[in-house]
PDB file of N, CA and C in Angstrom:
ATOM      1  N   UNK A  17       9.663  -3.139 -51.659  1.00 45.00           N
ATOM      2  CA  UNK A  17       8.943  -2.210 -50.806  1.00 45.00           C
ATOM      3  C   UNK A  17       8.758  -2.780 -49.403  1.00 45.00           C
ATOM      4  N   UNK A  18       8.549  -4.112 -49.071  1.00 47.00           N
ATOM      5  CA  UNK A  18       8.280  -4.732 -48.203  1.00 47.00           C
ATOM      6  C   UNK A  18       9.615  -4.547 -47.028  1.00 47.00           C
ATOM      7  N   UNK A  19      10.720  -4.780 -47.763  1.00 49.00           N
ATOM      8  CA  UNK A  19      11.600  -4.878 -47.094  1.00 49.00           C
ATOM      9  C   UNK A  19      12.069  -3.482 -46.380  1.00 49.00           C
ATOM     10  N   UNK A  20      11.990  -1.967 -47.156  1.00 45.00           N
ATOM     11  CA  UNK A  20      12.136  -0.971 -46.559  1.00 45.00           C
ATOM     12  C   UNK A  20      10.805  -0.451 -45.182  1.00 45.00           C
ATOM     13  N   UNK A  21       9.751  -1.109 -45.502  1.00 38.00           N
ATOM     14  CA  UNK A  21       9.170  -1.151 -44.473  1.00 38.00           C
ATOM     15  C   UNK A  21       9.589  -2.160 -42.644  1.00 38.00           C
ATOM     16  N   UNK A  22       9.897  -3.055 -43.343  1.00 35.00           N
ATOM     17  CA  UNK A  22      10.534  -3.915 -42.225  1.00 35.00           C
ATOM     18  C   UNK A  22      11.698  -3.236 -41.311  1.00 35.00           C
ATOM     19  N   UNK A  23      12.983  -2.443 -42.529  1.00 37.00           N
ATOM     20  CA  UNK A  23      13.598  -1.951 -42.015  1.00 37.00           C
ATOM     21  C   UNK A  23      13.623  -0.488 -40.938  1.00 37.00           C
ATOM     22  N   UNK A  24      11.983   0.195 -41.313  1.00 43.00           N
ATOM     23  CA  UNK A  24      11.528   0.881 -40.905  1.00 43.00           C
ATOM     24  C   UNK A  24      11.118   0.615 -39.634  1.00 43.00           C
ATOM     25  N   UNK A  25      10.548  -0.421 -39.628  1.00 39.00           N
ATOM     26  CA  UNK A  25       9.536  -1.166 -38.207  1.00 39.00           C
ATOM     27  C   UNK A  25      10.711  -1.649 -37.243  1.00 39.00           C
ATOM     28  N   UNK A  26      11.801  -2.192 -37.769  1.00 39.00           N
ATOM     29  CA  UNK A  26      13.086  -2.718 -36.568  1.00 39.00           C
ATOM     30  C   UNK A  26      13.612  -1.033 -36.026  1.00 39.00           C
ATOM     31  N   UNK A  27      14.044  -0.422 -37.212  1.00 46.00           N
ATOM     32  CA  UNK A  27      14.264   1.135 -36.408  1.00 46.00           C
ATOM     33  C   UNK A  27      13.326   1.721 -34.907  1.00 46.00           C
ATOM     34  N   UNK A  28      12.166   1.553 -35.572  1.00 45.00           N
ATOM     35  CA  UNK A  28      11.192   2.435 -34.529  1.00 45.00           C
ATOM     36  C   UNK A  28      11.423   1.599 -33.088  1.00 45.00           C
ATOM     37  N   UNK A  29      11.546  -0.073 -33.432  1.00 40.00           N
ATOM     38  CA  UNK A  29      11.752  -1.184 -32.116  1.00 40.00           C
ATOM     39  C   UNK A  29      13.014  -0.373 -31.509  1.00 40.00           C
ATOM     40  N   UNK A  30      14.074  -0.249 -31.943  1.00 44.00           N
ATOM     41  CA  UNK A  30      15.045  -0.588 -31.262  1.00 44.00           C
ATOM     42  C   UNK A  30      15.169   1.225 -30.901  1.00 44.00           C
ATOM     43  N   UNK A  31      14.946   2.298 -31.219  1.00 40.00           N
ATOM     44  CA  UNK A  31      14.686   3.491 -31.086  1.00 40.00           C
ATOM     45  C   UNK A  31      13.738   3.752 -29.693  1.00 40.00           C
ATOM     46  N   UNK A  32      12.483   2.898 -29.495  1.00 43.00           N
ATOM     47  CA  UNK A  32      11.873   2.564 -28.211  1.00 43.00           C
ATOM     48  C   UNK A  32      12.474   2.269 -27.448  1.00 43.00           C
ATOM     49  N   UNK A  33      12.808   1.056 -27.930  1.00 46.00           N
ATOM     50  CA  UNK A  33      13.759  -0.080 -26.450  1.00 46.00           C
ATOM     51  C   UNK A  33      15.300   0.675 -25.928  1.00 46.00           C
ATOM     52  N   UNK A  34      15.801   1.763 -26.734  1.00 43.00           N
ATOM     53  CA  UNK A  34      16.653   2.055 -25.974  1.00 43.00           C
ATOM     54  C   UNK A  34      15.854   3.934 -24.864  1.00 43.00           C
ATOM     55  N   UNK A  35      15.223   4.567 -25.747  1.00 46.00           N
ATOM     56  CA  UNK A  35      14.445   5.597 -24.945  1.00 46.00           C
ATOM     57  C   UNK A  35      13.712   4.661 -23.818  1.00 46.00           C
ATOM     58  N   UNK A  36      13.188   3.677 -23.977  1.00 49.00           N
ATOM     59  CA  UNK A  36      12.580   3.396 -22.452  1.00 49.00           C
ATOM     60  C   UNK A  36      13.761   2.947 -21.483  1.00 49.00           C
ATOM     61  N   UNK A  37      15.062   1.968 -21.926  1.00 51.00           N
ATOM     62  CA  UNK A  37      15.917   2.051 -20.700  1.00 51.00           C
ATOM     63  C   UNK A  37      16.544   3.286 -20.656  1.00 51.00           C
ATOM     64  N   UNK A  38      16.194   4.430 -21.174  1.00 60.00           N
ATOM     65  CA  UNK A  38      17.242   5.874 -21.015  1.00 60.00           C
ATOM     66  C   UNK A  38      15.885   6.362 -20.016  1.00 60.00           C
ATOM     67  N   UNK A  39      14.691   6.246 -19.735  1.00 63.00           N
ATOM     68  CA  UNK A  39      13.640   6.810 -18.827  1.00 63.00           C
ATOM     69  C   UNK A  39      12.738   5.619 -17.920  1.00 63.00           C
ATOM     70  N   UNK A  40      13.261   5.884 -16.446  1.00 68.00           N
ATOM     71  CA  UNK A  40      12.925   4.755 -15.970  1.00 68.00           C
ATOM     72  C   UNK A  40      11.622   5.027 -15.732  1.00 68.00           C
ATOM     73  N   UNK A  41      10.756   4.182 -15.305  1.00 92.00           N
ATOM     74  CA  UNK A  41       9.070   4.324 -14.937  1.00 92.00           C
ATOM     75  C   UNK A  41       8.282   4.460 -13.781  1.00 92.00           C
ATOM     76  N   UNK A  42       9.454   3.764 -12.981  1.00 96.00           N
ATOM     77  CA  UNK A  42       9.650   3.779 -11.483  1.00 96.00           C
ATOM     78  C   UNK A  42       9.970   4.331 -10.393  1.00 96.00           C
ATOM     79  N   UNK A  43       9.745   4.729  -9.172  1.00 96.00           N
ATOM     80  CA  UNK A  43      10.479   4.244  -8.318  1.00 96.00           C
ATOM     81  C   UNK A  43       9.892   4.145  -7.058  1.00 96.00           C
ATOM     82  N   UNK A  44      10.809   3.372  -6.180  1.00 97.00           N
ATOM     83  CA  UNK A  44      10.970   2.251  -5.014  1.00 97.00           C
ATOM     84  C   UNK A  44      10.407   3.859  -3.926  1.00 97.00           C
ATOM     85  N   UNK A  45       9.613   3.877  -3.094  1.00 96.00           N
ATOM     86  CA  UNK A  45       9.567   4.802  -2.024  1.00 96.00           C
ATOM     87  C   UNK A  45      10.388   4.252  -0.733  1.00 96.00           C
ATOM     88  N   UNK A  46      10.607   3.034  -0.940  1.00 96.00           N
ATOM     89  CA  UNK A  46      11.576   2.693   0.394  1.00 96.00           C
ATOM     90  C   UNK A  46      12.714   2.638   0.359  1.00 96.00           C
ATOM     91  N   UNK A  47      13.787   2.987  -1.208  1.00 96.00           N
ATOM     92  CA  UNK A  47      14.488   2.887  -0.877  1.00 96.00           C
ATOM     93  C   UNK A  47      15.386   4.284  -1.914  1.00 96.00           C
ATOM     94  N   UNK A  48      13.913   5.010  -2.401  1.00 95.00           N
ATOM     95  CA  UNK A  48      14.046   6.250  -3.336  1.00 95.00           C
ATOM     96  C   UNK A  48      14.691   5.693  -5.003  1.00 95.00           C
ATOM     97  N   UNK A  49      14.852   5.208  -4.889  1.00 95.00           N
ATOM     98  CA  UNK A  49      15.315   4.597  -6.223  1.00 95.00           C
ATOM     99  C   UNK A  49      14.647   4.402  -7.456  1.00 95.00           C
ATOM    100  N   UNK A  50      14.972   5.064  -8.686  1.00 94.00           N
ATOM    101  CA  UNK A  50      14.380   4.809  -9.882  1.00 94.00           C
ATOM    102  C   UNK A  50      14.741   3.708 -10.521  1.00 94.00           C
ATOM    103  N   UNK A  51      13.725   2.981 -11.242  1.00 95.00           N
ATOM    104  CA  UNK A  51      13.476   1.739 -11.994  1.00 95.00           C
ATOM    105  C   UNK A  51      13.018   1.592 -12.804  1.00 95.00           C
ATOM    106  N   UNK A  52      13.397   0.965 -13.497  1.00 94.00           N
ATOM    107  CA  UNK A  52      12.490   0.526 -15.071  1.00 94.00           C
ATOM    108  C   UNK A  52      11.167  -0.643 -15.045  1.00 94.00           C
ATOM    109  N   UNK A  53      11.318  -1.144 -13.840  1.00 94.00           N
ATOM    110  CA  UNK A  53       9.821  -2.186 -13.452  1.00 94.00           C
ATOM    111  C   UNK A  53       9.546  -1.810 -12.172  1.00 94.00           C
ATOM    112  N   UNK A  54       8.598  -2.160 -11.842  1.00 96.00           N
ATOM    113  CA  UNK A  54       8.267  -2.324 -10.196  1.00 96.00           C
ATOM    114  C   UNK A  54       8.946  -3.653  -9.501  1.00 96.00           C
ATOM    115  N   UNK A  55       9.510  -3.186  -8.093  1.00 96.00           N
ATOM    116  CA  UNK A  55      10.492  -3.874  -7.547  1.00 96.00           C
ATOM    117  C   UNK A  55       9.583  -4.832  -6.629  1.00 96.00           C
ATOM    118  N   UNK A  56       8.420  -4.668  -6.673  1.00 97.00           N
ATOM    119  CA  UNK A  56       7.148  -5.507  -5.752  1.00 97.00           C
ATOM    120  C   UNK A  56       6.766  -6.594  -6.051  1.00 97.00           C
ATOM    121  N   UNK A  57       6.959  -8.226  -5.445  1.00 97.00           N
ATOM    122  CA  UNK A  57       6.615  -9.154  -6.102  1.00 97.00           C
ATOM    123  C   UNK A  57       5.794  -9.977  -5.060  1.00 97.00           C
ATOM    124  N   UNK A  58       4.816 -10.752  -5.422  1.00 96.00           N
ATOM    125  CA  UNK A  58       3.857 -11.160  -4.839  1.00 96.00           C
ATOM    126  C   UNK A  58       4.390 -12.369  -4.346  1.00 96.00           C
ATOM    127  N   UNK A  59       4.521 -13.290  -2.987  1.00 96.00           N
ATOM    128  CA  UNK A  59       4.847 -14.491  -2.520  1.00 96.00           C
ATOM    129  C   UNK A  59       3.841 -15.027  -2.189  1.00 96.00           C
ATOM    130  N   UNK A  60       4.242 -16.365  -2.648  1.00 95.00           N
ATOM    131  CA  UNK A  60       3.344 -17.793  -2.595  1.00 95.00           C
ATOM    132  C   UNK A  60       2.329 -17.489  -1.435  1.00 95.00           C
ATOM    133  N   UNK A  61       2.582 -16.967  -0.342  1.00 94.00           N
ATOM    134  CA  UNK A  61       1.850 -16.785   1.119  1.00 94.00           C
ATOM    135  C   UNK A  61       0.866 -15.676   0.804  1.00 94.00           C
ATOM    136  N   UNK A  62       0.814 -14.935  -0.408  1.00 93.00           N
ATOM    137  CA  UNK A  62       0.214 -14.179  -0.465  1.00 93.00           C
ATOM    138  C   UNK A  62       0.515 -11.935  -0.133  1.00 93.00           C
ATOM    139  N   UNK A  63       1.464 -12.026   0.474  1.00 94.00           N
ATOM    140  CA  UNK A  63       2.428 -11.269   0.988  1.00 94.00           C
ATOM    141  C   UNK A  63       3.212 -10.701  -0.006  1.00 94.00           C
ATOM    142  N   UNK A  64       3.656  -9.587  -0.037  1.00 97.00           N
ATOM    143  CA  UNK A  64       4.287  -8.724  -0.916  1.00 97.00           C
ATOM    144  C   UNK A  64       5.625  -8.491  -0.478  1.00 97.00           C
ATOM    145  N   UNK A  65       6.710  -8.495  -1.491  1.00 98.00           N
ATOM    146  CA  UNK A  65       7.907  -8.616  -1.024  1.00 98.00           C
ATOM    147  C   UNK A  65       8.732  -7.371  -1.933  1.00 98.00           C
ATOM    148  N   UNK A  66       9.635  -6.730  -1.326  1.00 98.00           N
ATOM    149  CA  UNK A  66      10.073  -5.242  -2.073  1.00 98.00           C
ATOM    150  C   UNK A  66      11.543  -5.884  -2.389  1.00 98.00           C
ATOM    151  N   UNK A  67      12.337  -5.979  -3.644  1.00 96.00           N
ATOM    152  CA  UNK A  67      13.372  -7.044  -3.853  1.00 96.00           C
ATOM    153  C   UNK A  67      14.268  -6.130  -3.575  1.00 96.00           C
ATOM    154  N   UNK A  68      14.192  -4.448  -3.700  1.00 96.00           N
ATOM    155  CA  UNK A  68      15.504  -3.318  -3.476  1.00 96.00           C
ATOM    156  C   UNK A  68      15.546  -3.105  -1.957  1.00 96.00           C
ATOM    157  N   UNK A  69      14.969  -2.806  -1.442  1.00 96.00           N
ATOM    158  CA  UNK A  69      14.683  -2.964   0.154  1.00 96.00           C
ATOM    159  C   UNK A  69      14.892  -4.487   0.511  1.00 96.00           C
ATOM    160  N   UNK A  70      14.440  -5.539   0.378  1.00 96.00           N
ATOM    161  CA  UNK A  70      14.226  -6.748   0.410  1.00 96.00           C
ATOM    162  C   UNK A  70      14.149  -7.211   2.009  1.00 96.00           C
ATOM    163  N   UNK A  71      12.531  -6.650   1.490  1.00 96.00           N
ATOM    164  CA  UNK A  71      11.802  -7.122   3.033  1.00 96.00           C
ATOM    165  C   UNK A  71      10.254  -7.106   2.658  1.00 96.00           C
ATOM    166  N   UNK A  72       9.689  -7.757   3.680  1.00 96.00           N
ATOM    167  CA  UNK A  72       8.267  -7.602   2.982  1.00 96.00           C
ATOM    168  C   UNK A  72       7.411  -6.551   3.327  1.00 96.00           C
ATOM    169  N   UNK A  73       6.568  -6.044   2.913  1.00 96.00           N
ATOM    170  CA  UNK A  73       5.801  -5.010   2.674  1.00 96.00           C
ATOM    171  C   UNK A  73       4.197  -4.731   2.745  1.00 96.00           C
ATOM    172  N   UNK A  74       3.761  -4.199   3.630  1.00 95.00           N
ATOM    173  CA  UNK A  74       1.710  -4.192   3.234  1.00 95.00           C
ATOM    174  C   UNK A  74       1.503  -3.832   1.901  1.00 95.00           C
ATOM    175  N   UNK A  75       1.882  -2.804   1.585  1.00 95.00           N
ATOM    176  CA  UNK A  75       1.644  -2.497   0.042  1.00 95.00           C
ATOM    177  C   UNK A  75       2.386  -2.369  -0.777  1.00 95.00           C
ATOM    178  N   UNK A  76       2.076  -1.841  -1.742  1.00 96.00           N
ATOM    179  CA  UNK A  76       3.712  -1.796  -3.011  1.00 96.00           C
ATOM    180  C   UNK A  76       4.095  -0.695  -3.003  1.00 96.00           C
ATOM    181  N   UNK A  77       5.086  -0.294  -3.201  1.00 97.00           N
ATOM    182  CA  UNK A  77       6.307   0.894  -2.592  1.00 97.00           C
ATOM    183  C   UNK A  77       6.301   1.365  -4.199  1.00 97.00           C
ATOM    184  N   UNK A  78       6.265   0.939  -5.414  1.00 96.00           N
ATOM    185  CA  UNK A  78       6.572   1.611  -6.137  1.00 96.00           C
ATOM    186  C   UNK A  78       5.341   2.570  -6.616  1.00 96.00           C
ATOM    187  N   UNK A  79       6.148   3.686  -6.979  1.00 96.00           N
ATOM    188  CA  UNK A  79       4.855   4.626  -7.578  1.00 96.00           C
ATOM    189  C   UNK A  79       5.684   5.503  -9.308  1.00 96.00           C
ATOM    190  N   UNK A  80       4.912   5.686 -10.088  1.00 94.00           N
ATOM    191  CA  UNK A  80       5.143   6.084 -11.211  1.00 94.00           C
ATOM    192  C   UNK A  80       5.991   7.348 -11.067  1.00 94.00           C
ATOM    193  N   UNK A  81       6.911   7.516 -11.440  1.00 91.00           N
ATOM    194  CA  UNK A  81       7.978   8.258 -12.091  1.00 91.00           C
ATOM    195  C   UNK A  81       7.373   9.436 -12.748  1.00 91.00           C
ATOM    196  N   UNK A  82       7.383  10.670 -12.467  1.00 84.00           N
ATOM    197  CA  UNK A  82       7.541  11.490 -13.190  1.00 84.00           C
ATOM    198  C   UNK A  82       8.069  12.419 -13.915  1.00 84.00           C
ATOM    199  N   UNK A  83       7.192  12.372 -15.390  1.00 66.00           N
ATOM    200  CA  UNK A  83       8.186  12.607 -16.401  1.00 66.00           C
ATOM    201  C   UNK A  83       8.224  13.784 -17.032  1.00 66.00           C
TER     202      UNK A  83
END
């Protein structure tokens, strides 16, 4: 019994993990682009850096995707 449950629980994983890369969550306002993460990463200086644009930024460019 244990084991048809397991096989149950890897289904539902890998059934997720491919619907979330088939719907991205993202996207970039600077450079319009949909994404599966936010492209905004924080530098050592404190400063925000946009890696698809790749320049730095006052705020973060990405905004949620709608679905």
């Amino acid at each position: 019994m244990k084991k048809g449950l397991l096989v149950i629980a890897l289904g539902g994983l890998i059934t997720l993990g491919t619907a979330t890369a088939q719907n991205p969550k993202w996207i970039c306002t600077l450079t319009n682009r949909t994404i599966e993460k936010c492209c905004c990463i924080q530098q050592k200086d404190g400063n925000l850096y946009c890696t698809l644009a790749k320049k730095s930024i006052e705020s973060c460019c990405c905004k949620a995707a709608e679905e």
